[in-house]
Tab-separated table of C-alpha atoms and ligand atoms in Angstrom:
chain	number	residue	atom	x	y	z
A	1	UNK	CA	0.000	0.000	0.000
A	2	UNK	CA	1.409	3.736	-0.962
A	3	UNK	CA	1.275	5.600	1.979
A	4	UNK	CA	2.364	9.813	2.104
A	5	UNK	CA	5.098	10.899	4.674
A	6	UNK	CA	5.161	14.829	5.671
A	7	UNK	CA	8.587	15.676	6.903
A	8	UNK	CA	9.090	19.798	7.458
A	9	UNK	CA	12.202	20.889	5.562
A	10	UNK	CA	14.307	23.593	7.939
A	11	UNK	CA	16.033	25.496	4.830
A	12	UNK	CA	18.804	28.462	6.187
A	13	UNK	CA	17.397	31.984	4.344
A	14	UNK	CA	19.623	31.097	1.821
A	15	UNK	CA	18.532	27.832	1.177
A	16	UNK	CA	15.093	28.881	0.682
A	17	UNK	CA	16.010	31.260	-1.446
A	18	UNK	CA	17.320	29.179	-4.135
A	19	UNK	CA	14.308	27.338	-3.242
A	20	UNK	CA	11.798	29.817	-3.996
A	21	UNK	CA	13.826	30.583	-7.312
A	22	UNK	CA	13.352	26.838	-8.167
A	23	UNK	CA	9.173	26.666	-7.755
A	24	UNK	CA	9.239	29.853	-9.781
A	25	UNK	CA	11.188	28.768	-12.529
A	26	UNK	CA	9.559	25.384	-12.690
A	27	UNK	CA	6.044	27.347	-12.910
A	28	UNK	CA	7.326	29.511	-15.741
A	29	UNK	CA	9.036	26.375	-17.573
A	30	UNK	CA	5.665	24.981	-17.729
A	31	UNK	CA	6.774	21.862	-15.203
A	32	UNK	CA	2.936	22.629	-13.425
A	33	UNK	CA	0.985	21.465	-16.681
A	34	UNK	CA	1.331	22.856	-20.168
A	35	UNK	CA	-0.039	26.853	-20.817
A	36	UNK	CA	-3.787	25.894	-20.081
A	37	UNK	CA	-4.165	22.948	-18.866
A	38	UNK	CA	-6.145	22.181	-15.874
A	39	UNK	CA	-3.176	22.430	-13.037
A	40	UNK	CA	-1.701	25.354	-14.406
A	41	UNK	CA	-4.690	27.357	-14.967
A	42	UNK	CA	-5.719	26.756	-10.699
A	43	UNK	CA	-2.524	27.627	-10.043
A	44	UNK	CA	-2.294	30.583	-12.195
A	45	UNK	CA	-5.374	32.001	-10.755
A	46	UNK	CA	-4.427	32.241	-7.450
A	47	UNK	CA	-3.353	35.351	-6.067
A	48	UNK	CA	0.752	35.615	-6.053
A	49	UNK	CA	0.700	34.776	-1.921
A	50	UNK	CA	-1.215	31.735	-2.797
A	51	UNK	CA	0.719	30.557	-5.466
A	52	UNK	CA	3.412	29.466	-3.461
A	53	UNK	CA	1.219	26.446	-2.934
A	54	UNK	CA	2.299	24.911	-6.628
A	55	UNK	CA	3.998	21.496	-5.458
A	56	UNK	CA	7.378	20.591	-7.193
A	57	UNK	CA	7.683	16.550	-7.681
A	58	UNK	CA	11.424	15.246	-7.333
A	59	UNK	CA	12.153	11.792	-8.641
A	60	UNK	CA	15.770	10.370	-7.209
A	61	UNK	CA	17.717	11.562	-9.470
A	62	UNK	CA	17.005	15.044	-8.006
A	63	UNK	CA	16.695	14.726	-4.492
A	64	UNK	CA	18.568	12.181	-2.264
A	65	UNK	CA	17.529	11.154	1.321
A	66	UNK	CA	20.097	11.410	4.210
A	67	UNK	CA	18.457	9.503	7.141
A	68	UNK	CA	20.939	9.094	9.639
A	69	UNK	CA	21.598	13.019	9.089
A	70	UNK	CA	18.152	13.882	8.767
A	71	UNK	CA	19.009	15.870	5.654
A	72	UNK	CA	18.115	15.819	1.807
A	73	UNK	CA	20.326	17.262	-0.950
A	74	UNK	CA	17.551	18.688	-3.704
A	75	UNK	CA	18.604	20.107	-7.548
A	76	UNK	CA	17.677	23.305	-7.900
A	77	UNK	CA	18.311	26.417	-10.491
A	78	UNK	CA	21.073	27.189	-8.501
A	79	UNK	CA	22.751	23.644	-8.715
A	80	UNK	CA	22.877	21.175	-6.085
A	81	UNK	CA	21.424	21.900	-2.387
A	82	UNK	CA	22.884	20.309	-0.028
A	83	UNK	CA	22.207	19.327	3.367
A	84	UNK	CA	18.782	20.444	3.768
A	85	UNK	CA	17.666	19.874	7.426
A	86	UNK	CA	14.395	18.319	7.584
A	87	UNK	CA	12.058	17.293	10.792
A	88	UNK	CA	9.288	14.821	11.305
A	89	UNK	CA	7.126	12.485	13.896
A	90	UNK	CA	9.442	9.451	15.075
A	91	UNK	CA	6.824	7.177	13.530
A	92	UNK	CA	7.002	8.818	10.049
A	93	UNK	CA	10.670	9.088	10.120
A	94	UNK	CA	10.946	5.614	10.564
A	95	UNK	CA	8.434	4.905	7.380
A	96	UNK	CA	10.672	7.756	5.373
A	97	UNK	CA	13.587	5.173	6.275
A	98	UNK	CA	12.455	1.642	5.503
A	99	UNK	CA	9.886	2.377	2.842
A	100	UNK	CA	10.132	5.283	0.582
A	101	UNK	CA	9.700	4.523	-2.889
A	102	UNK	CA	9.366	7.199	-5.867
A	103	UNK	CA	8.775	10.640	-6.037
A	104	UNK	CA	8.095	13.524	-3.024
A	105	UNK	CA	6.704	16.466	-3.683
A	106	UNK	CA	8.062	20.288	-2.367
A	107	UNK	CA	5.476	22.033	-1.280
A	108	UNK	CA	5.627	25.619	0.318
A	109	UNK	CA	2.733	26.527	2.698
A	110	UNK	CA	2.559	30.144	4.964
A	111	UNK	CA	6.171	30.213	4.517
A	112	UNK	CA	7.246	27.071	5.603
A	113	UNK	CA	8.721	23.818	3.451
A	114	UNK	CA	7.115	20.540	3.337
A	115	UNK	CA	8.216	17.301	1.136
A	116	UNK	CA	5.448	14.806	0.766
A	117	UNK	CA	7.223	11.185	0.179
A	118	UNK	CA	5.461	8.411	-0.954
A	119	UNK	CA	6.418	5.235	1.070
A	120	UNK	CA	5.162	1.619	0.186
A	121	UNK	CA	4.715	-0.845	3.574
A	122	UNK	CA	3.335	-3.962	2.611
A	123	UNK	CA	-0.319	-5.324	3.589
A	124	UNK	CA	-0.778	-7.880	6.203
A	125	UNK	CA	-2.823	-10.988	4.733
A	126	UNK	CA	-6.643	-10.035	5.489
A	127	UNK	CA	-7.323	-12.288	8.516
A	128	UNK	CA	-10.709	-14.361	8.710
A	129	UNK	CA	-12.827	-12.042	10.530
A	130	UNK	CA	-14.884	-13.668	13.729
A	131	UNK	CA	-17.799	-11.429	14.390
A	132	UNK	CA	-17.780	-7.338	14.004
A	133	UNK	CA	-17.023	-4.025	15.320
A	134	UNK	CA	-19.936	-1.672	14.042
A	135	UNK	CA	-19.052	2.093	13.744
A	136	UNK	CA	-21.512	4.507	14.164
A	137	UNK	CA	-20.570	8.197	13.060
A	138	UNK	CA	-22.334	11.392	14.661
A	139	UNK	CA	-21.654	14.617	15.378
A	140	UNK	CA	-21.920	14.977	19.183
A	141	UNK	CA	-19.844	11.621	19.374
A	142	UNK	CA	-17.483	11.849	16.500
A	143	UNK	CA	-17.547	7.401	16.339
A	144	UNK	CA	-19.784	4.762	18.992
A	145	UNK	CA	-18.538	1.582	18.614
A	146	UNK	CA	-20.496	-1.656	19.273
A	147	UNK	CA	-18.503	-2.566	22.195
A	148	UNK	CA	-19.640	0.967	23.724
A	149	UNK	CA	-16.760	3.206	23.178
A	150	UNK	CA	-17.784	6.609	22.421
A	151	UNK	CA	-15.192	9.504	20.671
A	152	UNK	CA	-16.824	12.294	21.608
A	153	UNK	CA	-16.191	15.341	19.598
A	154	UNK	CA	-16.170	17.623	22.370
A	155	UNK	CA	-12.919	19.376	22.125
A	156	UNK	CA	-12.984	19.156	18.022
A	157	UNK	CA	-16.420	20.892	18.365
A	158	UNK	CA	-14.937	23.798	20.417
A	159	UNK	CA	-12.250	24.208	18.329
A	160	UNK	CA	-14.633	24.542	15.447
A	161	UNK	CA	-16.557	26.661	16.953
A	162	UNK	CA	-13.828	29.089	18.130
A	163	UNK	CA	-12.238	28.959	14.921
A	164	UNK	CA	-15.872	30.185	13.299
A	165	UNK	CA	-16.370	33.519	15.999
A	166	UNK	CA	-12.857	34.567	14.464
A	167	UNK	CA	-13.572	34.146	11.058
A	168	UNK	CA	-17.059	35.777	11.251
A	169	UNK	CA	-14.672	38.683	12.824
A	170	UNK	CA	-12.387	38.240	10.188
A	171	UNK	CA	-14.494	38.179	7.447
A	172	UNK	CA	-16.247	41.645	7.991
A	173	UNK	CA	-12.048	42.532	7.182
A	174	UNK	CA	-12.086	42.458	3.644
A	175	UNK	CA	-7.772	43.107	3.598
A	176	UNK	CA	-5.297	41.338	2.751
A	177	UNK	CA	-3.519	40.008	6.127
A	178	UNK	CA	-7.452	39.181	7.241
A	179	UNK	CA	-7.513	37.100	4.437
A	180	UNK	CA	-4.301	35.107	4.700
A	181	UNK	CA	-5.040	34.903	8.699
A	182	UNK	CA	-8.033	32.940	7.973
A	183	UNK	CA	-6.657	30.982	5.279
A	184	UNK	CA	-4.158	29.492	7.828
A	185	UNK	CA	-6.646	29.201	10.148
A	186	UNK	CA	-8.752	27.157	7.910
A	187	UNK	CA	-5.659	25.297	7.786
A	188	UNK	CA	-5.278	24.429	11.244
A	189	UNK	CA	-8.589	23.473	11.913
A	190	UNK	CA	-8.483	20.947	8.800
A	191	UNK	CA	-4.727	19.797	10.267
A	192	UNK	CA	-6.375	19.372	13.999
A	193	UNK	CA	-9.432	17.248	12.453
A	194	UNK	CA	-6.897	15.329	10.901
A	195	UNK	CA	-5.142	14.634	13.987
A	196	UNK	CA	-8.675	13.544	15.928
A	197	UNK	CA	-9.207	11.159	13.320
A	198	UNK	CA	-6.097	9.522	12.907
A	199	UNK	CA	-6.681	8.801	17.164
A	200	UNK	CA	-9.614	7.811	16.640
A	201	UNK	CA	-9.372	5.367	13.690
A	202	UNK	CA	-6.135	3.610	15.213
A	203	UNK	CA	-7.999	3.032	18.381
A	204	UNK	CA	-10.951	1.728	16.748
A	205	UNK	CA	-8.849	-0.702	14.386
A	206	UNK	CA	-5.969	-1.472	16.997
A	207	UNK	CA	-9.589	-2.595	19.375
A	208	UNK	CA	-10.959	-4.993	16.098
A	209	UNK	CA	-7.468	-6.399	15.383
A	210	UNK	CA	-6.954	-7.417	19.274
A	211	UNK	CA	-10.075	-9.161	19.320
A	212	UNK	CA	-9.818	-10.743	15.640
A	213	UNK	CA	-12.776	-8.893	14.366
A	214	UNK	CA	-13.633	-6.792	11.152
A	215	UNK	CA	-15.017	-3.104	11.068
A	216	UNK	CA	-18.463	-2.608	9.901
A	217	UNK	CA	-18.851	1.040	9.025
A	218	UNK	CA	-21.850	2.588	7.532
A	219	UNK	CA	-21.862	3.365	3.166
A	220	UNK	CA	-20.964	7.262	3.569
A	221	UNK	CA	-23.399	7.750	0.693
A	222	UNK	CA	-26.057	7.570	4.069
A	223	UNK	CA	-24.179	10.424	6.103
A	224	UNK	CA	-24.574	13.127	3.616
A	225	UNK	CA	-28.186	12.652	3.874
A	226	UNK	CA	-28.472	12.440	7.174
A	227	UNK	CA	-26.780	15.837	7.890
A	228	UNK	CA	-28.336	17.510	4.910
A	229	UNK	CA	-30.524	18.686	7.873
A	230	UNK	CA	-28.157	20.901	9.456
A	231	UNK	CA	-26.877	24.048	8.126
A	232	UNK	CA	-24.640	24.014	4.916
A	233	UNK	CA	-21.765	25.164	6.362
A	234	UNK	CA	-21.681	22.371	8.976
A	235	UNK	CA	-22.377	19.911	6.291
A	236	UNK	CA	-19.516	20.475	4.259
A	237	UNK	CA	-17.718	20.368	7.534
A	238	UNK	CA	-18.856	17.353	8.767
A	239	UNK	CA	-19.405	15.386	5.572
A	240	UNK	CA	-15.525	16.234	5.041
A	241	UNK	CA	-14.398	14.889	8.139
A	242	UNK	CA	-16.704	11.510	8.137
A	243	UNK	CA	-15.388	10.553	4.791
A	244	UNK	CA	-11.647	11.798	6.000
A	245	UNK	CA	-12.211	9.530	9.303
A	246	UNK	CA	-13.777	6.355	7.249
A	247	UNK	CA	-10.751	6.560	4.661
A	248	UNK	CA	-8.374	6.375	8.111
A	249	UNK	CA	-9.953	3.574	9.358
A	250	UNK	CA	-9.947	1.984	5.646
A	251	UNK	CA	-5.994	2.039	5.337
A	252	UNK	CA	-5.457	1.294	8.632
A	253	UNK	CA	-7.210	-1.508	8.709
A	254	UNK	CA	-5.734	-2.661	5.213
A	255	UNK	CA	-2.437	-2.144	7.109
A	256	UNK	CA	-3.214	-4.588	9.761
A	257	UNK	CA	-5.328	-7.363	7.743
A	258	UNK	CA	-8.426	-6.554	9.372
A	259	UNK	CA	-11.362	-6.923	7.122
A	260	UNK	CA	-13.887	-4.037	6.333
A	261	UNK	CA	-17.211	-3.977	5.155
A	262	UNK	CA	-19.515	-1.083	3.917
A	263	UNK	CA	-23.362	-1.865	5.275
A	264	UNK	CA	-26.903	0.620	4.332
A	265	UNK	CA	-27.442	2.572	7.687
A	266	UNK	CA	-30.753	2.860	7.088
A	267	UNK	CA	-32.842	3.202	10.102
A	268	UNK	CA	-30.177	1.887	12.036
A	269	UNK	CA	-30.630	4.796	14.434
A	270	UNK	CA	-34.605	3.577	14.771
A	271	UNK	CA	-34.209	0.079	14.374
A	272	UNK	CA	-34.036	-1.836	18.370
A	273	UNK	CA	-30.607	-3.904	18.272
A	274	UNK	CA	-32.015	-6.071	20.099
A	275	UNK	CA	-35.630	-7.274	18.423
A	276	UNK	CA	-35.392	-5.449	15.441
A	277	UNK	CA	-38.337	-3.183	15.703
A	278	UNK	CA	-38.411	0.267	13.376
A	279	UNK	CA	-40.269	3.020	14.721
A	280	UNK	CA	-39.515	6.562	15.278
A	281	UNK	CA	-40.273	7.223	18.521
A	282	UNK	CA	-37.775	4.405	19.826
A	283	UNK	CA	-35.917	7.543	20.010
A	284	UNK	CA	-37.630	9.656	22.978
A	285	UNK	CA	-34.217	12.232	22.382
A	286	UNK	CA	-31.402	12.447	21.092
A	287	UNK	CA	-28.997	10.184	23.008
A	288	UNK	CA	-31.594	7.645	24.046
A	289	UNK	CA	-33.093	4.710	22.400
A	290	UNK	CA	-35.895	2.987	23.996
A	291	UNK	CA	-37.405	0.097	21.946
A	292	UNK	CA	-41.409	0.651	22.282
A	293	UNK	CA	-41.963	-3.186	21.168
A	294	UNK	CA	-39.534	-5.300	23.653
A	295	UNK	CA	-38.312	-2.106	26.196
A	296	UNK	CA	-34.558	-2.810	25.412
A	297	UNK	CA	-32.680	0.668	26.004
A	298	UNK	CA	-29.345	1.315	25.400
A	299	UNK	CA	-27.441	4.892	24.125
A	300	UNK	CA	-28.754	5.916	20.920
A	301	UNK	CA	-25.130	5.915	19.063
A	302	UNK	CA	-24.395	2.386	20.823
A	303	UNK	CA	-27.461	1.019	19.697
A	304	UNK	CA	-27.040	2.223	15.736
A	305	UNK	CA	-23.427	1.160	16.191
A	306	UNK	CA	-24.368	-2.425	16.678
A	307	UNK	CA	-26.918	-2.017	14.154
A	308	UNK	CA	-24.063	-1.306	11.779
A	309	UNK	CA	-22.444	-4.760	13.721
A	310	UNK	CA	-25.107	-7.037	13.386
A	311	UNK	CA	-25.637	-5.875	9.322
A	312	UNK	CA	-21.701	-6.135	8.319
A	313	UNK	CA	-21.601	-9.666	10.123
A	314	UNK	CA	-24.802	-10.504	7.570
A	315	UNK	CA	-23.612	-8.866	4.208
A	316	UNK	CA	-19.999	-10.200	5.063
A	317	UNK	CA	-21.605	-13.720	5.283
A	318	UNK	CA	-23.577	-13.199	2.092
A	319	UNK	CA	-20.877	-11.704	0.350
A	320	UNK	CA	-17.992	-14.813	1.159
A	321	UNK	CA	-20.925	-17.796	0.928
A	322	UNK	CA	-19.026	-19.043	-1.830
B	1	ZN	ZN1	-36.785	-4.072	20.761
């Protein structure tokens, strides 16, 4: 599986120079696209201090790794660069080591230098799975799992929501340096999301691969209807972020051999886990479900989640008959 490794380049002034010179020259030497073609023309259109966003792909014959240094030498305009500092999480420094295969990408972003590497690890052999964990994504808890574990989105919704009072404030700014603050802001936010998921994903698959079970989540097709009843801009938000969180738990389960499967979450918020009743008001509130046939209650997001269990196990068993 291809996997992308951030590692932050520390360039001196000088080195960042040269560079600077190199993603200009590439843009005017047509390396982003030919003149009018798709990449260049985005690219093009951006204002100049967005620009700087055009990434540069290096094969190895133009940049070389230096691990043990924690350096890369890079080609540009001005000739070779060498001895370019570069930074990164333990874990993804270890990856960059072992596995990295092909090109990276230079990318600058608010002033600051980023290669992307691709790295290839290889799959674990999809294990058998005996029974599964059902995921249930919401918005007050982020992901319920079958088993009762609840991510609650508590300190991702605050951060949201702190983020949005400053960009309401910002907004009314129509200048320049209101503009790029809430660019980078909109960056952050996206980058701490990111981070919540990740958590999230590798506790949820870490949990199925311990116990030798696969991960039912729900078809994401279902979870842009469902919050088609809030307000756009959380549902651009939100529908971002489920799909971002479902792909996490997708590789990492690929990773570590643990099976998925896609089920219809239909109803699976009405439906009693336990005797499969449907009715509406088996949900007296939000966080509650009370079945009105057999009395079974459990936590609303604990009962859909083992909804999502109970269909995965079926359409798994349906789907390998053969
Ligand atoms: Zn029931």
């Amino acid at each position: 599986m291809k996997l992308v490794v951030q590692v932050k380049l520390l360039p001196t002034s000088q080195q960042a120079a040269a560079l600077e010179a190199t993603l200009d020259a590439n843009l005017a030497a047509g390396n982003l696209g030919k003149p009018g073609s798709p990449r260049r023309v985005k690219i093009e259109a951006q204002p100049i201090s967005f620009r700087s966003l055009a990434a540069q792909p290096y094969d190895d014959r133009c940049l070389s790794w230096q691990h043990d240094a924690r350096t890369v030498s890079i080609w540009t305009t001005a000739g070779r660069l060498k001895g370019v500092a570069f930074t990164g999480s333990a874990q993804q420094l270890a990856l960059l080591a072992v596995h990295r295969r092909g090109e990276s990408d230079l990318i600058c972003r608010d002033g600051m230098w980023f290669l992307y590497a691709t790295v290839e690890v290889a799959d674990q052999p999809l294990s058998q799975p005996d029974g599964f964990v059902g995921v249930d994504l919401g918005i007050a808890n982020i992901a319920t799992t079958s088993d009762g574990a609840r991510h609650c989105g508590k300190g991702l919704n605050a951060v949201r929501h702190r983020h949005r009072r400053l960009c309401r404030r910002l907004q009314t700014k129509q200048t320049k340096s209101a503009k790029r603050l809430l660019k980078r802001r909109r960056r952050s936010e996206a980058r701490f999301a990111a981070n919540v998921n990740h958590i999230i994903a590798k506790s949820i698959v870490t949990e199925a691969e311990r116990t030798g079970r696969g991960i039912a989540l729900e078809d994401l097709q279902g979870i842009r209807e469902r919050v088609r009843l809030r307000t756009p801009q959380r549902v651009t938000l939100h529908s971002w972020s489920f799909h971002q969180l479902g792909a996490f738990i997708a590789y990492k389960a690929v990773r570590a051999g643990v099976a998925v499967i896609l089920v219809d979450a239909a109803y699976t918020s009405q439906q009693c886990s336990h005797c499969g009743h449907v009715d509406k008001r088996n949900r007296p509130d939000q966080a509650t479900f009370s079945c009105t046939s057999c009395g079974f209650a459990e936590h609303a997001d604990v009962n859909a989640a083992r909804n999502i269990a109970s269909r995965g196990e079926t359409g798994w068993a349906v789907s390998h008959a053969a």
